[in-house]
Coordinates of C-alpha atoms in Angstrom, one line a residue:
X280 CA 86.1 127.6 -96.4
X281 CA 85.5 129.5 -93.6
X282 CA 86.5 127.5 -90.9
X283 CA 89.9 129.0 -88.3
X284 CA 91.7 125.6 -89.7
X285 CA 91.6 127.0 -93.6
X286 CA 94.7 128.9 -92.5
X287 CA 97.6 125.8 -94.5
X288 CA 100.5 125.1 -92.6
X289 CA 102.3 126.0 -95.3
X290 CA 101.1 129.0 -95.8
X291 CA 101.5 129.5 -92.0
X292 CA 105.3 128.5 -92.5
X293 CA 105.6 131.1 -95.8
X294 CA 104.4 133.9 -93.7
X295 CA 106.7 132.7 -91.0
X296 CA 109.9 132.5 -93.1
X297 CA 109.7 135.5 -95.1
X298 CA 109.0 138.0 -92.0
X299 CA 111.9 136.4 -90.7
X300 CA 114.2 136.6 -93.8
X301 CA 112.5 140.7 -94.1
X302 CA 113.5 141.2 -90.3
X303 CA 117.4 139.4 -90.2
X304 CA 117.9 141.9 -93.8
X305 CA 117.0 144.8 -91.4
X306 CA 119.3 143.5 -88.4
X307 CA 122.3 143.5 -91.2
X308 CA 121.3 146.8 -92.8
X309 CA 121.3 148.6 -88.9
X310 CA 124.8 146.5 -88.7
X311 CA 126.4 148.1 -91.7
X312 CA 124.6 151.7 -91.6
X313 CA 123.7 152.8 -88.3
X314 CA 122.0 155.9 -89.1
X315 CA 119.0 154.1 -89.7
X316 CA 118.2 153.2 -86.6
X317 CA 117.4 156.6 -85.5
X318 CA 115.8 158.4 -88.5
X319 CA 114.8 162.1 -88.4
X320 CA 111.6 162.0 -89.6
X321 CA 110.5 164.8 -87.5
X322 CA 112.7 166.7 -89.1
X323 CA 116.5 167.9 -87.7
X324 CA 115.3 169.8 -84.9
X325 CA 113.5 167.2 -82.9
X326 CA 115.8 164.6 -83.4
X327 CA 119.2 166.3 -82.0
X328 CA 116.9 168.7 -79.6
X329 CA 114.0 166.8 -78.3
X330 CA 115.1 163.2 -79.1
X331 CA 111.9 162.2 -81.5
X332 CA 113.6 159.7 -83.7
X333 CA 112.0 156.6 -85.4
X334 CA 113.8 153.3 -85.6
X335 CA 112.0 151.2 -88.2
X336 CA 113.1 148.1 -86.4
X337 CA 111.0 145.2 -87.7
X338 CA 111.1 143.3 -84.1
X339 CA 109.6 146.5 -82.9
X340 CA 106.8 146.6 -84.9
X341 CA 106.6 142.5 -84.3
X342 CA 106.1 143.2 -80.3
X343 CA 103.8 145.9 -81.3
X344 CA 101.4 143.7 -82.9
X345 CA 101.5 140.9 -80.6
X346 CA 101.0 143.5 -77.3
X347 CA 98.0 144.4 -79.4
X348 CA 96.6 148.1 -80.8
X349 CA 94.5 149.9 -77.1
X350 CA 98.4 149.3 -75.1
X351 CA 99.9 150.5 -78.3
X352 CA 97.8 153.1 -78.6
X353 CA 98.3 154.1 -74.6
X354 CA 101.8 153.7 -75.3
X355 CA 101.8 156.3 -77.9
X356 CA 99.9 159.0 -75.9
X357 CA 102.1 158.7 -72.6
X358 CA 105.0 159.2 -75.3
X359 CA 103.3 162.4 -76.4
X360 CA 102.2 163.4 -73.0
X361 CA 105.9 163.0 -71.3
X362 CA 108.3 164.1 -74.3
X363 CA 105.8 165.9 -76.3
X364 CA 104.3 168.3 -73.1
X365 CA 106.2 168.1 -69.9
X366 CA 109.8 167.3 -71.2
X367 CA 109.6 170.6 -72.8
X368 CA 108.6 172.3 -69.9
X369 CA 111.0 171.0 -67.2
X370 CA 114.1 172.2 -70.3
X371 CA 112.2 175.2 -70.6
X372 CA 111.4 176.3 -67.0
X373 CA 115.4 174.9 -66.7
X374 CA 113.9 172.4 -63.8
X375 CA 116.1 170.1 -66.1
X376 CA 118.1 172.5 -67.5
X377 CA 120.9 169.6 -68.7
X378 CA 120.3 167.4 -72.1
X379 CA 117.2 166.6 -73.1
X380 CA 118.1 162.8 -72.8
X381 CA 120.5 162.5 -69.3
X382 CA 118.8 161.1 -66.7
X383 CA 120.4 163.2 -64.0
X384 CA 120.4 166.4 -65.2
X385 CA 117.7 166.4 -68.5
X386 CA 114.3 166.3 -68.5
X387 CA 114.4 162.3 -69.2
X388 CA 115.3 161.8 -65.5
X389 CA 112.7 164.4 -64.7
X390 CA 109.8 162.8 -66.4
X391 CA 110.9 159.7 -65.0
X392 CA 109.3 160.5 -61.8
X393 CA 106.0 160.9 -63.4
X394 CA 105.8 157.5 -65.2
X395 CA 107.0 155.8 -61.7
X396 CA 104.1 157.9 -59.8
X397 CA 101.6 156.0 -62.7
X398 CA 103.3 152.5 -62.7
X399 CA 102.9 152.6 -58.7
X400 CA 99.4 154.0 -58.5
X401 CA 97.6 152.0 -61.1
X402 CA 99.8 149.0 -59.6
X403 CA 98.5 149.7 -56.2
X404 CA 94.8 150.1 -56.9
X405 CA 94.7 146.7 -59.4
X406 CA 96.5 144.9 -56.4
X407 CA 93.9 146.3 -53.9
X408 CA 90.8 145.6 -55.9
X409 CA 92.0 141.7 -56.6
X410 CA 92.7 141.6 -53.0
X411 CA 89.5 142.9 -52.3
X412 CA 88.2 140.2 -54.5
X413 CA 89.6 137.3 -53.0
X414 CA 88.6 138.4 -49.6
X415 CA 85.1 139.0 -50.3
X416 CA 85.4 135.5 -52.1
X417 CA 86.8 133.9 -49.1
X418 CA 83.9 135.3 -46.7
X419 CA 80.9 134.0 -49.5
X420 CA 82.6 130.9 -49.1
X421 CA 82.9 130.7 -45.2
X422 CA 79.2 131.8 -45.1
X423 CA 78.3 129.0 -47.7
X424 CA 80.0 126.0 -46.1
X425 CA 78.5 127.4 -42.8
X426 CA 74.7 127.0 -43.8
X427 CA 75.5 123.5 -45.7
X428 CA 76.7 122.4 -42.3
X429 CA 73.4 123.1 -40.5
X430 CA 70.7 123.3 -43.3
X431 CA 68.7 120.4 -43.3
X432 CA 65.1 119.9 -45.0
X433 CA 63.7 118.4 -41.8
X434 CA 64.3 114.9 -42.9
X435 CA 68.1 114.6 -42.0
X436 CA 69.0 115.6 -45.4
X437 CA 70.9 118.4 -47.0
X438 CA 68.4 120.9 -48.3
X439 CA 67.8 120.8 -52.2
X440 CA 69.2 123.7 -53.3
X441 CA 72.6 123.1 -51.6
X442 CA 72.6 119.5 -52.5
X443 CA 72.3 121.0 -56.2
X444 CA 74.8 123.6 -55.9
X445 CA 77.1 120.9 -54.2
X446 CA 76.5 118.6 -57.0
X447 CA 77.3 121.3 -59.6
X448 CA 80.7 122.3 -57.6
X449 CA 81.4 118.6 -57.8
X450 CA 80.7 118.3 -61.5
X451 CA 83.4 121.5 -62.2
X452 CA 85.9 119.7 -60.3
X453 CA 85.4 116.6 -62.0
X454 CA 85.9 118.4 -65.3
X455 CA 89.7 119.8 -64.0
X456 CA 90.3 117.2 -62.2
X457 CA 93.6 115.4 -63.2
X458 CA 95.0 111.9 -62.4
X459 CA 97.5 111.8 -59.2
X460 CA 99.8 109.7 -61.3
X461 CA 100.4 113.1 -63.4
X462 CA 100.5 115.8 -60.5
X463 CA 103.7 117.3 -58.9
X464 CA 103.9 115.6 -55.4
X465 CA 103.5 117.9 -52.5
X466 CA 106.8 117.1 -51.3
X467 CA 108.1 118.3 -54.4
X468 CA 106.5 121.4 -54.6
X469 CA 107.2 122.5 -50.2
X470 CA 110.8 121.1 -50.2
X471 CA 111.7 123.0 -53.5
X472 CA 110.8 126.1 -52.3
X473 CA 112.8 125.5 -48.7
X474 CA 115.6 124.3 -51.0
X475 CA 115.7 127.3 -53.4
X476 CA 114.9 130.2 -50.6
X477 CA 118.3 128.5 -48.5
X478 CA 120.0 128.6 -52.2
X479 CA 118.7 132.5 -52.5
X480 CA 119.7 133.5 -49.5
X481 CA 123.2 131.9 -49.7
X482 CA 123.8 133.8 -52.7
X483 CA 122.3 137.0 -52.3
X484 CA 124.7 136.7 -49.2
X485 CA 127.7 135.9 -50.5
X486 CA 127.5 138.5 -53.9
X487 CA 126.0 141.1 -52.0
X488 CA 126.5 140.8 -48.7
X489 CA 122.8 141.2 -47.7
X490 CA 121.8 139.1 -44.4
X491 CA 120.2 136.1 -44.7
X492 CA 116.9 136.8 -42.7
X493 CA 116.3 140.1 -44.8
X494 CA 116.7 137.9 -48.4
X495 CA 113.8 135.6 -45.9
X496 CA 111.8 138.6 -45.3
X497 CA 111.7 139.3 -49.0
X498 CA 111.2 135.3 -49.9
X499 CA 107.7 136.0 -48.1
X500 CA 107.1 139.1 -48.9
X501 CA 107.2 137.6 -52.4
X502 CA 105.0 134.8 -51.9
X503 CA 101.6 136.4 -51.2
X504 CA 103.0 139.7 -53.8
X505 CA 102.9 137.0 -56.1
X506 CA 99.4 135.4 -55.5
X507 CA 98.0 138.8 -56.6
X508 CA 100.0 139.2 -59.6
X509 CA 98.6 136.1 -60.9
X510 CA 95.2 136.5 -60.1
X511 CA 95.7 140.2 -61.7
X512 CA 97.5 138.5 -65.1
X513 CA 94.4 136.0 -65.1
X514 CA 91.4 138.5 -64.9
X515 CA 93.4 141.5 -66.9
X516 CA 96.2 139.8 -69.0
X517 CA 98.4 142.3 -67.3
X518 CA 100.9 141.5 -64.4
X519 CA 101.4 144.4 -62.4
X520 CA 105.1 143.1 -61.7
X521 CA 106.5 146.8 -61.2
X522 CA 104.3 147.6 -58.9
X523 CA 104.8 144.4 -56.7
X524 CA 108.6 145.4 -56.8
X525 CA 107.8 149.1 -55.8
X526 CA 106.4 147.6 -52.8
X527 CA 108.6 145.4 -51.8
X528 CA 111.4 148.3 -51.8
X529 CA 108.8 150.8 -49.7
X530 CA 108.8 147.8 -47.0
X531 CA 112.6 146.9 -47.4
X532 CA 113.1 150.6 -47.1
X533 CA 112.0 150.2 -43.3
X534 CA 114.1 146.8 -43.0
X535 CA 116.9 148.0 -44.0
X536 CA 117.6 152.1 -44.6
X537 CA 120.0 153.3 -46.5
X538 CA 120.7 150.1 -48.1
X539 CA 120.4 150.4 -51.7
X540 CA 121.5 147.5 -53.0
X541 CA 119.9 145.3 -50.6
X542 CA 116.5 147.5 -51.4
X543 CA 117.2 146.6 -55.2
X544 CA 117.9 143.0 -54.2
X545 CA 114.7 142.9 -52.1
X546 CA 112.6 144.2 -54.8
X547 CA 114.4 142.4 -57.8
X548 CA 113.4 138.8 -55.7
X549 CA 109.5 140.1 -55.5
X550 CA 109.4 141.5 -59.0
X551 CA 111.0 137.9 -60.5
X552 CA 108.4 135.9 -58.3
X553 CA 105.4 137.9 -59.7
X554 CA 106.5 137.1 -63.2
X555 CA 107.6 133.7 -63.3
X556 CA 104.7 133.1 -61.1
X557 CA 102.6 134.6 -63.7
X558 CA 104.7 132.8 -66.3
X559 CA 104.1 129.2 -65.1
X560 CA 100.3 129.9 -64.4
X561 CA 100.3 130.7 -68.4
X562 CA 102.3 127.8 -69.2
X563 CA 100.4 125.2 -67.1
X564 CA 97.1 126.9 -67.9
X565 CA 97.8 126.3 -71.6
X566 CA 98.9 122.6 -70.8
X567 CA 95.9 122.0 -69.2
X568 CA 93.6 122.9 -72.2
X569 CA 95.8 120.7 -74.2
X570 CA 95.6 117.7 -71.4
X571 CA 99.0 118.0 -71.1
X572 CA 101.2 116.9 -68.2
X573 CA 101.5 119.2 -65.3
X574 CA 104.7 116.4 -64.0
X575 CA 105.9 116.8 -67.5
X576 CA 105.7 120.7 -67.7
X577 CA 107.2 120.5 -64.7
X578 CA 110.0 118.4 -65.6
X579 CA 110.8 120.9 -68.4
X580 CA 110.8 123.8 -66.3
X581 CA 113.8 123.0 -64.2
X582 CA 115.6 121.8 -66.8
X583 CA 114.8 124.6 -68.8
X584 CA 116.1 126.4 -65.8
X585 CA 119.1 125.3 -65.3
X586 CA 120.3 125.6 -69.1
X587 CA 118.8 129.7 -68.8
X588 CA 121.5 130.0 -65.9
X589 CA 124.2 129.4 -67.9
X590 CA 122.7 130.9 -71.3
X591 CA 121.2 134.2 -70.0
X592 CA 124.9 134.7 -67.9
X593 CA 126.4 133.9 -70.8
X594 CA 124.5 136.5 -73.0
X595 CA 125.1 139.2 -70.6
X596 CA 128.9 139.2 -70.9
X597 CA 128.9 138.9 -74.4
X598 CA 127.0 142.0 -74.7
X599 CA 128.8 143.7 -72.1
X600 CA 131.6 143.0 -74.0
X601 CA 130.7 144.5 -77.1
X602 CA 128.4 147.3 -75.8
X603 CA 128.5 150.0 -73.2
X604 CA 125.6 149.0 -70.8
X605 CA 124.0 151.2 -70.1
X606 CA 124.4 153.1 -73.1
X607 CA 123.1 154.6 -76.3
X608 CA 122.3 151.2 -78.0
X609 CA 121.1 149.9 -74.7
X610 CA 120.1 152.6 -71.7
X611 CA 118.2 150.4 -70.0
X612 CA 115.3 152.6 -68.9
X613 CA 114.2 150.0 -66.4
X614 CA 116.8 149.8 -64.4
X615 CA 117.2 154.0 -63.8
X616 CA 113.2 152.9 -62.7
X617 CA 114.3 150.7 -60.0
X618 CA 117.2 153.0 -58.7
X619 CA 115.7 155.8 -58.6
X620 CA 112.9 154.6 -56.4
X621 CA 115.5 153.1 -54.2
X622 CA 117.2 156.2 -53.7
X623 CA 113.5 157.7 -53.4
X624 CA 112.6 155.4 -50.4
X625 CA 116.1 156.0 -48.9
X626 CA 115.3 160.0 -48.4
X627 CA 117.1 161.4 -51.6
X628 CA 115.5 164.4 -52.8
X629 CA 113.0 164.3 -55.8
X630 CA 114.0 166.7 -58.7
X631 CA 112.7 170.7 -58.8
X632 CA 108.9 171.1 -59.3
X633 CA 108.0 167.6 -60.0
X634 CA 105.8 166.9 -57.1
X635 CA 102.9 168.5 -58.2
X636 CA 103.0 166.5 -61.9
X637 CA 103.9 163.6 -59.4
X638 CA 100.4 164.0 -57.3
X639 CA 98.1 164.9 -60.4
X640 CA 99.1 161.6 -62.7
X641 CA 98.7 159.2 -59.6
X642 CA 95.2 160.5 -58.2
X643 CA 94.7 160.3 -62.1
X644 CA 95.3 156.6 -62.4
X645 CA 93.9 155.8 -58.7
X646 CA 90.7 156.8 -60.0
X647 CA 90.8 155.2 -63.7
X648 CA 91.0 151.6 -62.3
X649 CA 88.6 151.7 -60.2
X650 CA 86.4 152.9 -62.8
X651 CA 87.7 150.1 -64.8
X652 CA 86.5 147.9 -61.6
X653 CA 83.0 149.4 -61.5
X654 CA 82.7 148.9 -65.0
X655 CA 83.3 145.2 -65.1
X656 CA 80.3 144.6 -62.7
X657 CA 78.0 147.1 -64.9
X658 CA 75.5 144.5 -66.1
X659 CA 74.4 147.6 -69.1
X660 CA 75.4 147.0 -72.4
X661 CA 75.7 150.2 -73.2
X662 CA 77.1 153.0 -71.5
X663 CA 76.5 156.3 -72.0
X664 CA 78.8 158.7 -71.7
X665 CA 77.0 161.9 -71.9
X666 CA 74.8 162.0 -75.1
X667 CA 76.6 159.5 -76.3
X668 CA 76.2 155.6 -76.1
X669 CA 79.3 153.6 -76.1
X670 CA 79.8 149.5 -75.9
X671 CA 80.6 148.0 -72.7
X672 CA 83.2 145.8 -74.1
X673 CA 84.8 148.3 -76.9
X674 CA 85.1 150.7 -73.5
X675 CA 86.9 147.8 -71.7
X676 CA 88.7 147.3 -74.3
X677 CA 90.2 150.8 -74.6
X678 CA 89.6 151.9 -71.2
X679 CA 93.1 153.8 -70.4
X680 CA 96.0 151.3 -69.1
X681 CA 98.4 153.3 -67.0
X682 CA 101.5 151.0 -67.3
X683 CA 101.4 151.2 -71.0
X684 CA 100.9 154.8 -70.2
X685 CA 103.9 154.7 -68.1
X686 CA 105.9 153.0 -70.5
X687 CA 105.7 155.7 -73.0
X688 CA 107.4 158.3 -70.9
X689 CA 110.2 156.2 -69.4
X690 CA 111.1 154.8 -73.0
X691 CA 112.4 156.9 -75.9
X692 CA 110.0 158.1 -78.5
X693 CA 111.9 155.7 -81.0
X694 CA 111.3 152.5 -78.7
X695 CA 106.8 153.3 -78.6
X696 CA 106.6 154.8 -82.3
X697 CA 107.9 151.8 -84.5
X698 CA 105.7 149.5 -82.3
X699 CA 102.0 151.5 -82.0
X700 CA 102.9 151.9 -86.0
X701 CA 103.2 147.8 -86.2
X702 CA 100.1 147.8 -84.2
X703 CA 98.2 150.3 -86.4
X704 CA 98.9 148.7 -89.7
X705 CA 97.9 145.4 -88.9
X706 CA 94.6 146.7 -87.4
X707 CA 94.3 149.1 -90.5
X708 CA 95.4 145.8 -92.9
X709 CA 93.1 143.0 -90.8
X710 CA 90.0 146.1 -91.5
X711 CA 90.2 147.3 -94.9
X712 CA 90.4 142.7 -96.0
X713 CA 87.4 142.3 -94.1
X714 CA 85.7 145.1 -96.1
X715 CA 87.0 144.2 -98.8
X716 CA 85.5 140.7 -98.5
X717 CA 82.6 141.9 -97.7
X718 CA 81.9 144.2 -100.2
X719 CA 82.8 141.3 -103.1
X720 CA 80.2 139.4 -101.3
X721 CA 77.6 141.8 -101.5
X722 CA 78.4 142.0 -105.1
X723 CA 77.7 138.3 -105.6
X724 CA 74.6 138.8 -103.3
X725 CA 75.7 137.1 -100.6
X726 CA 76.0 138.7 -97.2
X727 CA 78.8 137.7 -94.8
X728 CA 77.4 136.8 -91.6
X729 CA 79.0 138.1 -88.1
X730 CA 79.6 134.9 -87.4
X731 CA 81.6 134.3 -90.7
X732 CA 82.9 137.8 -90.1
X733 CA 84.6 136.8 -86.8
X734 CA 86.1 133.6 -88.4
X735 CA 88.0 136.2 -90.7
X736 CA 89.2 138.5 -88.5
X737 CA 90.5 135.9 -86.4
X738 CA 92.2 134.3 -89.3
X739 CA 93.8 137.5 -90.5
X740 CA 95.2 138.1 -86.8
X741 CA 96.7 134.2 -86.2
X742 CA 98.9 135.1 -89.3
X743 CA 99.5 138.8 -88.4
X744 CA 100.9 136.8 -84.8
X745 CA 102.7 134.7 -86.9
X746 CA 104.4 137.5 -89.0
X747 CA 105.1 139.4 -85.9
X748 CA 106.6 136.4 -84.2
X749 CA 108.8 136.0 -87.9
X750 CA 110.1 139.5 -87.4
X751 CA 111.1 139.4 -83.5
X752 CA 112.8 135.6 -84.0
X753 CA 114.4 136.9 -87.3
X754 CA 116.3 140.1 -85.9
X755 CA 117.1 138.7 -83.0
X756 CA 118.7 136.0 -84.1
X757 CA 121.0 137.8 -86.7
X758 CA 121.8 140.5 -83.8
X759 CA 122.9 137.3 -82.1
X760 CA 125.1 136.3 -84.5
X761 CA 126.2 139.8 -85.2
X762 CA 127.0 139.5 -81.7
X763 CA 128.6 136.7 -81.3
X764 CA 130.9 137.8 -84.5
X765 CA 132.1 141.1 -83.1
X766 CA 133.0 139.4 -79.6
X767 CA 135.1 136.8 -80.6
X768 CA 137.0 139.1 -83.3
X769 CA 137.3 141.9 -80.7

């Protein structure tokens, strides 16, 4: 009865269902009545001074759970750290002297700067240390094939020991080895990308009149940005995507200055590599555990692409129809990101007294992944910090991540509250079960082991992804329809 397979489709499905019946109510509930998407419950004050507003959106607190509690939890003190502590002293010192929430003139543009300074600093140092990594992988490896070449016992053959290591490197690649018949050709894989760069650059040309051999430049640029990202997703389960793009606007910044748009274009082309990159290494990674394949995957990938042309287009002037974008219901935070480190990178000015904040939070998060670096290649475990002796892995686990950091400050309190609460309550919910299992164990005199322990916890969390999946599918697709109502009676 313990076994992760206990868990009934059906019940599965019930959990499913009603988390997405629970989350479409809410979509037609913030439809009808408004106000509850940003309640006061900070009181009056907050709310129309300092912007501190919950919206108890249930798709929130679904991509809470699923991002998990430590980048919740990181999430929720950059929040407090950037509209909690230094939004209230760029209004007060009247550095940002306009609303609290304009990006221009408030202390939200203000604090902007700070979370950009994190996203490119951590993103940086992660890139470096991977890079690093594969370098000093790449030179054990030279050095290895090296001394099989010329090692010999004396009787003409390979030496023992790198006979057996040879035969164990042929024994892993046996195991992931996969039949030729189900492999992308080669001439797939080069022509496509030749075929979709001259495609890009024909594009990017003719909607934004950018030259050809700069949309090139950032076609490369892209290629060995992406590499990294997915070797970074891999070991971290984080893709450092804004920092790839930060980088490839510092270098298009040189290619081409004062060109903003082409800067956003350069670094929208890296960003979008990284992630689908990062993407597709998921996707086929997942296949290959199921011995799925990869020709099939494949298959379905461009066709999935070619329908997302038409849908994602699509979605975007139906919403631009109905909505003001940017605007209250949608400000797009990212996107005042991206332009403001083009303008950055193009010589505008950065706002009164943020420089210092600027240079404190990025030494800051230089240092905290290396640390995070050292710590993976501690071989203690236990670490003691001080008097006091901490886990390795529960101090990996919450060591401090500076783009959910980051993400705090450049969202709205509203968009990181409803989601570190999702996160909370299902840790709270999957803790006190487990307690409460054990203790009516213990009452029947039967202990439950920590083997038996895990198979609950991870139980409890497949459904609490399930339920979280149920609320994001749920109000999303009774906004869509909400959507789709108010465009075509407009």
């Amino acid at each position: 009865a313990d076994d992760v397979d206990d868990v009934q489709w059906a019940v599965k499905l019930v959990v499913l269902c009603v988390s997405f019946l629970l989350s479409g109510a809410y979509a037609l509930l913030a439809h009808f009545f408004p106000a509850i998407t940003a309640l006061p419950v900070f009181g009056s004050y907050l709310s129309t001074e300092w912007a501190w507003n919950l919206m108890p959106s249930l798709s929130y607190a679904g991509q809470g759970i699923i991002m998990g509690l430590p980048t919740c939890v990181w999430m929720l003190v950059g929040a407090f750290v950037g509209w909690g502590i230094l939004s209230p002293v760029a209004k007060v010192e009247e550095w940002a002297p306009g609303p609290v929430t304009d990006w221009k003139t408030g202390s939200r543009g203000w604090i902007l700067w700070v979370s950009l300074a994190v996203m490119i600093a951590e993103s940086m140092v992660s890139l470096g240390i991977v890079a690093v990594k594969e370098l000093r992988a790449l030179y054990f490896r030279m050095r290895l094939y090296k001394q099989v070449g010329g090692r010999e016992n004396g009787t003409g053959q390979p030496d023992a020991d790198y006979q057996a290591s040879d035969e164990h490197a042929a024994k892993n690649r046996a195991i992931d080895e996969v039949d030729p018949r189900f492999l992308v050709p080669g001439w797939i894989t080069w022509g496509g990308l030749a075929a979709s760069t001259a495609v890009c650059m024909g594009i990017v040309k003719a909607l934004f009149d950018v030259p050809v051999y700069d949309t090139l430049i950032a076609v490369a640029l892209a290629l060995p940005l992406a590499v990294l990202g997915v070797r970074a997703l891999g070991e971290t389960d984080l893709n450092p995507v804004s920092g790839i793009g930060k980088v490839s606007q510092v270098v298009f910044a040189g290619v081409m200055p004062g060109n903003l748009v082409g800067n956003l274009i350069a670094g929208g082309i890296a960003e979008a590599g990284a992630q689908q990159a990062g993407d597709l290494m998921q996707d086929l990674k997942t296949g290959h555990l199921l011995n799925a394949s990869p020709r099939a995957q494949f298959a379905g990938q461009m066709i999935g692409s070619v329908f997302s042309v038409f849908v994602t287009a699509g979605a975007y002037l139906l919403y631009s129809k109905v909505y003001a974008i940017p605007g209250p219901q949608f400000p797009v935070p990212t996107a005042q990101v991206w332009l403001d480190m083009a303008r950055l990178v193009n010589g505008h000015p950065l706002p009164p007294h943020v420089w210092p904040f600027i240079i404190s939070f990025a030494l800051l998060f230089v240092v905290l992944p290396i640390g995070a670096a050292m710590l993976s290649y501690c071989a203690r475990e236990r670490i003691y910090v001080g008097c006091v002796s901490i886990n390795r892995a529960t101090l990996q686990r919450w060591w401090p991540s500076g783009i959910a950091f980051a993400m705090g400050i450049y969202n709205a309190p509203n968009f990181t509250l409803i989601r570190a609460i999702g996160a909370i309550a299902v840790s709270a919910a999957i803790e006190i079960i487990v307690a409460r299992v054990k203790a009516d164990r213990r009452r029947d005199s039967i202990d439950l082991s920590p083997m038996h322990q895990k198979l609950l916890e991870r139980k409890l969390r497949i459904l609490a992804i399930i339920m979280a999946s149920g609320f994001v599918l749920g109000e999303g697709t009774l906004s869509f329809f909400i959507l789709l109502s108010q465009a075509f009676s407009a």
